Structures are given as C-alpha cells and as structure tokens.
Tab-separated table of C-alpha atoms in Angstrom:
chain	number	residue	atom	x	y	z
A	1	PHE	CA	-0.384	0.269	-0.510
A	2	VAL	CA	2.480	2.374	0.718
A	3	ASN	CA	4.950	1.702	-2.654
A	4	SER	CA	1.448	1.936	-4.452
A	5	PHE	CA	0.614	5.410	-2.534
A	6	TRP	CA	3.813	7.011	-3.157
A	7	LEU	CA	4.076	5.756	-7.008
A	8	LEU	CA	0.459	7.605	-7.153
A	9	VAL	CA	1.363	10.996	-5.675
A	10	ILE	CA	4.477	11.311	-7.824
A	11	GLY	CA	2.544	9.888	-11.039
A	12	PHE	CA	-0.361	12.259	-10.633
A	13	GLY	CA	0.627	14.706	-7.813
A	14	VAL	CA	4.052	15.518	-9.382
A	15	VAL	CA	4.428	14.462	-12.938
A	16	GLY	CA	0.828	14.813	-13.791
A	17	ALA	CA	0.486	18.737	-12.345
A	18	LEU	CA	3.724	19.264	-14.447
A	19	SER	CA	2.143	18.148	-17.361
A	20	MET	CA	-1.421	19.653	-16.710
A	21	ALA	CA	1.141	23.086	-16.520
A	22	LEU	CA	2.943	22.751	-19.262
A	23	ALA	CA	0.439	21.389	-22.043
A	24	SER	CA	-3.169	22.155	-20.622
A	25	VAL	CA	-5.115	25.697	-21.141
A	26	LEU	CA	-1.861	27.936	-19.701
A	27	ALA	CA	-0.133	27.324	-22.973
A	28	ALA	CA	-2.848	27.033	-25.286
A	29	GLN	CA	-3.852	30.705	-23.358
A	30	THR	CA	-0.417	31.696	-23.847
A	31	LEU	CA	-0.719	31.054	-27.783
A	32	ALA	CA	-3.733	33.158	-28.037
A	33	ALA	CA	-2.686	35.968	-26.514
A	34	LYS	CA	0.381	35.930	-29.089
A	35	TRP	CA	-2.252	35.586	-32.640
A	36	PHE	CA	-5.280	37.865	-31.325
A	37	ARG	CA	-5.382	40.774	-30.142
A	38	ALA	CA	-9.403	42.494	-31.281
A	39	ASN	CA	-10.855	39.398	-29.977
A	40	LEU	CA	-8.962	37.702	-27.833
A	41	GLY	CA	-11.431	36.973	-25.119
A	42	LEU	CA	-13.825	35.295	-27.914
A	43	ALA	CA	-10.249	33.248	-28.826
A	44	MET	CA	-9.598	32.871	-25.120
A	45	GLY	CA	-13.038	30.797	-25.062
A	46	LEU	CA	-12.957	28.871	-28.115
A	47	MET	CA	-9.240	27.865	-27.573
A	48	PRO	CA	-10.399	25.572	-24.223
A	49	VAL	CA	-13.674	23.676	-26.437
A	50	GLY	CA	-11.036	21.139	-27.644
A	51	GLY	CA	-10.708	20.519	-24.406
A	52	SER	CA	-14.368	20.216	-23.590
A	53	LEU	CA	-14.819	17.977	-26.291
A	54	GLY	CA	-12.521	15.198	-25.348
A	55	GLY	CA	-14.160	15.372	-21.755
A	56	PHE	CA	-17.166	14.383	-23.903
A	57	ALA	CA	-15.760	11.751	-25.493
A	58	ILE	CA	-13.625	10.291	-23.834
A	59	PRO	CA	-14.761	9.830	-20.174
A	60	PRO	CA	-17.422	7.026	-21.658
A	61	VAL	CA	-14.661	5.348	-24.228
A	62	ALA	CA	-12.372	5.714	-20.689
A	63	ALA	CA	-14.889	3.559	-18.702
A	64	TYR	CA	-15.637	0.787	-20.877
A	65	LEU	CA	-11.914	0.000	-21.747
A	66	VAL	CA	-11.331	0.050	-17.764
A	67	HIS	CA	-14.427	-1.802	-17.175
A	68	ALA	CA	-13.287	-4.491	-20.388
A	69	PHE	CA	-9.332	-4.545	-19.764
A	70	GLY	CA	-8.798	-2.681	-16.312
A	71	TRP	CA	-6.994	0.223	-15.392
A	72	ARG	CA	-3.415	-0.170	-16.047
A	73	PRO	CA	-4.053	-0.911	-20.439
A	74	THR	CA	-6.165	1.453	-20.668
A	75	PHE	CA	-3.502	3.883	-19.014
A	76	LEU	CA	-1.057	2.683	-21.621
A	77	ILE	CA	-3.490	3.181	-24.386
A	78	VAL	CA	-4.450	7.004	-24.148
A	79	SER	CA	-0.176	7.413	-23.434
A	80	LEU	CA	-0.171	6.281	-26.790
A	81	VAL	CA	-2.959	8.005	-28.382
A	82	ILE	CA	-1.254	10.910	-26.697
A	83	LEU	CA	2.430	10.146	-28.041
A	84	LEU	CA	1.587	9.212	-31.557
A	85	VAL	CA	-1.581	11.576	-32.372
A	86	GLY	CA	-1.513	14.068	-30.171
A	87	LEU	CA	2.470	15.378	-30.067
A	88	PRO	CA	2.893	14.856	-33.141
A	89	LEU	CA	-0.160	17.219	-34.729
A	90	VAL	CA	1.274	19.846	-31.738
A	91	TRP	CA	4.678	19.760	-33.573
A	92	LEU	CA	3.767	20.101	-36.712
A	93	ILE	CA	0.534	22.133	-36.889
A	94	VAL	CA	0.729	25.018	-34.073
A	95	GLY	CA	3.262	27.553	-34.608
A	96	ASN	CA	4.974	29.121	-30.991
A	97	SER	CA	4.056	33.053	-32.328
A	98	PRO	CA	2.692	34.231	-36.081
A	99	GLU	CA	5.752	35.096	-37.044
A	100	ASP	CA	7.308	31.437	-37.061
A	101	LYS	CA	4.552	30.715	-39.018
A	102	GLY	CA	4.955	33.714	-41.725
A	103	VAL	CA	1.475	35.814	-41.233
A	104	GLU	CA	0.708	39.023	-38.862
A	105	PRO	CA	-0.983	38.196	-35.832
A	106	GLU	CA	-4.682	39.459	-35.767
A	107	PRO	CA	-4.847	43.461	-35.358
A	108	ALA	CA	-5.772	45.068	-32.120
A	109	LYS	CA	-9.177	47.001	-32.261
A	110	GLN	CA	-8.931	50.752	-33.313
A	111	SER	CA	-9.317	52.700	-30.304
A	112	SER	CA	-11.376	56.719	-29.896
A	113	GLU	CA	-9.032	57.996	-27.292
A	114	PRO	CA	-6.086	59.867	-27.861
A	115	ALA	CA	-2.607	58.023	-28.120
A	116	GLU	CA	-1.525	59.645	-25.015
A	117	ALA	CA	-4.681	58.455	-22.946
A	118	GLN	CA	-4.582	54.998	-23.850
A	119	GLU	CA	-3.693	52.918	-21.356
A	120	SER	CA	0.315	51.378	-21.297
A	121	PHE	CA	1.434	48.319	-19.930
A	122	PRO	CA	5.152	48.184	-18.527
A	123	ASP	CA	7.795	44.742	-19.322
A	124	TRP	CA	6.728	42.462	-17.105
A	125	THR	CA	8.939	40.005	-15.134
A	126	LEU	CA	8.673	37.043	-12.733
A	127	LYS	CA	10.115	40.012	-10.205
A	128	SER	CA	7.246	42.664	-10.528
A	129	ILE	CA	4.415	40.112	-11.246
A	130	LEU	CA	5.035	38.833	-7.676
A	131	THR	CA	5.045	41.971	-5.788
A	132	ASN	CA	2.348	43.137	-7.662
A	133	ARG	CA	-0.851	43.283	-5.575
A	134	ASN	CA	-2.987	43.308	-8.642
A	135	TYR	CA	-1.661	39.818	-9.301
A	136	TRP	CA	-2.338	37.876	-6.052
A	137	ILE	CA	-5.907	38.947	-5.664
A	138	THR	CA	-6.752	37.766	-9.049
A	139	ALA	CA	-4.911	34.675	-8.182
A	140	ILE	CA	-6.287	34.229	-4.436
A	141	ALA	CA	-10.076	35.227	-6.776
A	142	PHE	CA	-9.523	32.791	-9.292
A	143	GLY	CA	-7.728	30.593	-6.772
A	144	PHE	CA	-10.066	29.601	-4.417
A	145	PRO	CA	-13.187	28.406	-6.850
A	146	PHE	CA	-10.514	26.444	-8.886
A	147	PHE	CA	-9.770	24.277	-5.303
A	148	VAL	CA	-13.945	23.702	-4.872
A	149	LEU	CA	-13.842	22.946	-8.846
A	150	ASN	CA	-11.402	20.529	-8.389
A	151	GLY	CA	-12.360	18.650	-5.163
A	152	ILE	CA	-15.620	18.254	-6.906
A	153	ALA	CA	-14.352	16.967	-10.101
A	154	THR	CA	-12.446	14.667	-8.455
A	155	ASN	CA	-15.123	13.467	-6.534
A	156	PHE	CA	-18.165	13.348	-8.780
A	157	VAL	CA	-17.474	9.519	-9.560
A	158	PRO	CA	-17.573	8.153	-5.832
A	159	TYR	CA	-20.198	10.641	-4.973
A	160	ALA	CA	-22.441	8.725	-7.791
A	161	GLN	CA	-21.529	5.628	-6.746
A	162	ASP	CA	-22.865	6.898	-2.907
A	163	ILE	CA	-26.040	7.434	-4.415
A	164	GLY	CA	-26.229	4.650	-6.338
A	165	ILE	CA	-25.401	5.353	-9.667
A	166	THR	CA	-22.788	2.953	-11.789
A	167	PRO	CA	-19.379	4.122	-12.723
A	168	GLN	CA	-20.338	3.977	-16.818
A	169	SER	CA	-23.178	6.800	-15.806
A	170	ALA	CA	-21.544	8.522	-13.412
A	171	ALA	CA	-18.422	8.822	-17.005
A	172	PHE	CA	-21.597	9.696	-19.139
A	173	LEU	CA	-22.632	12.715	-16.872
A	174	ILE	CA	-19.050	14.092	-16.586
A	175	SER	CA	-19.789	14.114	-20.928
A	176	ILE	CA	-22.924	16.188	-20.077
A	177	LEU	CA	-20.709	18.355	-17.668
A	178	SER	CA	-18.004	19.022	-20.610
A	179	LEU	CA	-20.285	19.558	-22.974
A	180	VAL	CA	-22.466	22.097	-20.982
A	181	THR	CA	-19.054	24.324	-20.202
A	182	ILE	CA	-18.370	24.881	-24.150
A	183	PHE	CA	-21.476	26.932	-24.323
A	184	GLY	CA	-20.282	28.963	-20.682
A	185	LYS	CA	-16.953	28.952	-22.439
A	186	ILE	CA	-17.507	30.391	-25.675
A	187	PHE	CA	-20.471	32.662	-23.965
A	188	PHE	CA	-18.476	34.054	-21.290
A	189	GLY	CA	-15.374	34.697	-24.109
A	190	ALA	CA	-17.163	36.834	-26.368
A	191	MET	CA	-19.250	39.205	-23.267
A	192	ALA	CA	-15.234	39.050	-22.178
A	193	ASP	CA	-14.373	41.076	-25.338
A	194	ARG	CA	-17.235	43.711	-24.619
A	195	VAL	CA	-18.621	43.663	-20.298
A	196	ASP	CA	-16.528	44.183	-17.462
A	197	HIS	CA	-14.600	41.539	-16.487
A	198	ARG	CA	-15.095	41.839	-12.881
A	199	LEU	CA	-18.964	41.430	-13.705
A	200	LEU	CA	-17.941	38.299	-15.694
A	201	HIS	CA	-16.610	36.875	-12.592
A	202	TYR	CA	-19.429	38.192	-10.430
A	203	LEU	CA	-21.891	36.392	-12.812
A	204	GLY	CA	-19.815	33.088	-12.853
A	205	LEU	CA	-19.011	32.810	-8.952
A	206	ALA	CA	-22.925	33.296	-8.363
A	207	CYS	CA	-23.637	30.233	-10.963
A	208	PHE	CA	-21.073	28.280	-9.060
A	209	ALA	CA	-22.532	28.765	-5.919
A	210	LEU	CA	-25.854	27.936	-6.913
A	211	ALA	CA	-24.908	24.812	-8.403
A	212	VAL	CA	-23.054	23.801	-4.794
A	213	PHE	CA	-26.163	24.372	-2.957
A	214	LEU	CA	-28.051	22.143	-5.375
A	215	MET	CA	-25.704	19.530	-4.950
A	216	ILE	CA	-25.876	19.880	-0.582
A	217	GLY	CA	-29.947	20.066	-0.712
A	218	THR	CA	-30.601	17.375	-3.073
A	219	PRO	CA	-28.325	14.959	-2.481
A	220	SER	CA	-30.939	11.981	-4.370
C-alpha cells in the first residue's frame, strides 16, 4: 500500500501536475494571446472548447476500457494516443507565434481615445509580477473557486456511486458536464471583449455557488 501510494503521489501529484501546467490551458492561452488582439476574449473562449469535446467523448470510452481491460491497459492506450497522435499534431501544426508561420497577428481594435490617453503596460518580469498587488488579488479570486471545482470534479464519480449511480453512468454525466461547459466558455469568451471582466467573474461565481447549493440540498 505504501509503495502504491507514493507511486500515485509522484505520478499524479508531480508528473501529472507538471504536464497539466505545461501542456494544457496555460500553454494554449499564451498562444492565443500571441495570435489575437481585437478578439482575444473570444479566442480564449474558443480555445478550451477542444478540451471540453475531449471531456465529452473520452470518459465513456475510458470507463468502457477500464471495465473491459482494467485500468493499467487503459492508461497505456491513452498514453499511446497522446504520444502517437497528439504530439505529432502539435509539433507539425501549432506555431509559437504568427511570425513563426510567416503571417501577421490579428490587428488590435481601433481605439477612439487619443494615443496619450490609451493605457500602456510595462515590460513585466517575474519579480514585478510576484510583487504586484493586483496579481495576488486575481490569483486568490480565481484560486479558491478552482480549489472547490477540482474537489468536486475529483470526487464526482465516488459521489455518484454513493447515491447508486453506476461508474459508466457517472462517466456519462461527466461527459454531459463537459458538453455544457462549451456554451459557457464561448459565452464568457465573447462577452470578455465587451463587458467588464469583474462583472463576468461575479456572474460565474454566482452560477457556481448556486450549483454547489443544489448539490448539497438534493443529494439524491
């Protein structure tokens, strides 16, 4: 048990966390910021839709594979798909910047303000970011909801099983959840180009809080 526990900690807590940080939403958001200007919010909203589509398609397939072959062969199959399909696609298609592909980035929106009134941004360094008050406020504002969200997502299947839902049906529910998030990502992304981001954050938190209260109030 001890050996298995530490292997899981290293596999998911270290290697898995590192891979998520380097090859998931963060990298895609950085790419979107390099390619888009006028419609950056919409690009940010559309960018993670692929992940939602994967979240819709993969859980039932994974649940079937685990049921048919066990979790070890399933992990091996998923790893091979990533290495043989995902990695070559990224290497061949994705460009680090528009300049790498020989094209111009999307031009910024024309502002009606005079040039001297338009906000300018400094050249950020890691030190200047970590000592900036607004960075920590933003990190806390988004960090705590993600703690709750990850806690719910991690325990969603056991929660479903506790109230009598089969693992296959629970995987289907995760697929439905991923499908619904597509509409949320596109909506909030499109609105981010038009509406104060703080208002969108309030709206998102309100919806999130309502969902948690509904889960607490109706455990059946």
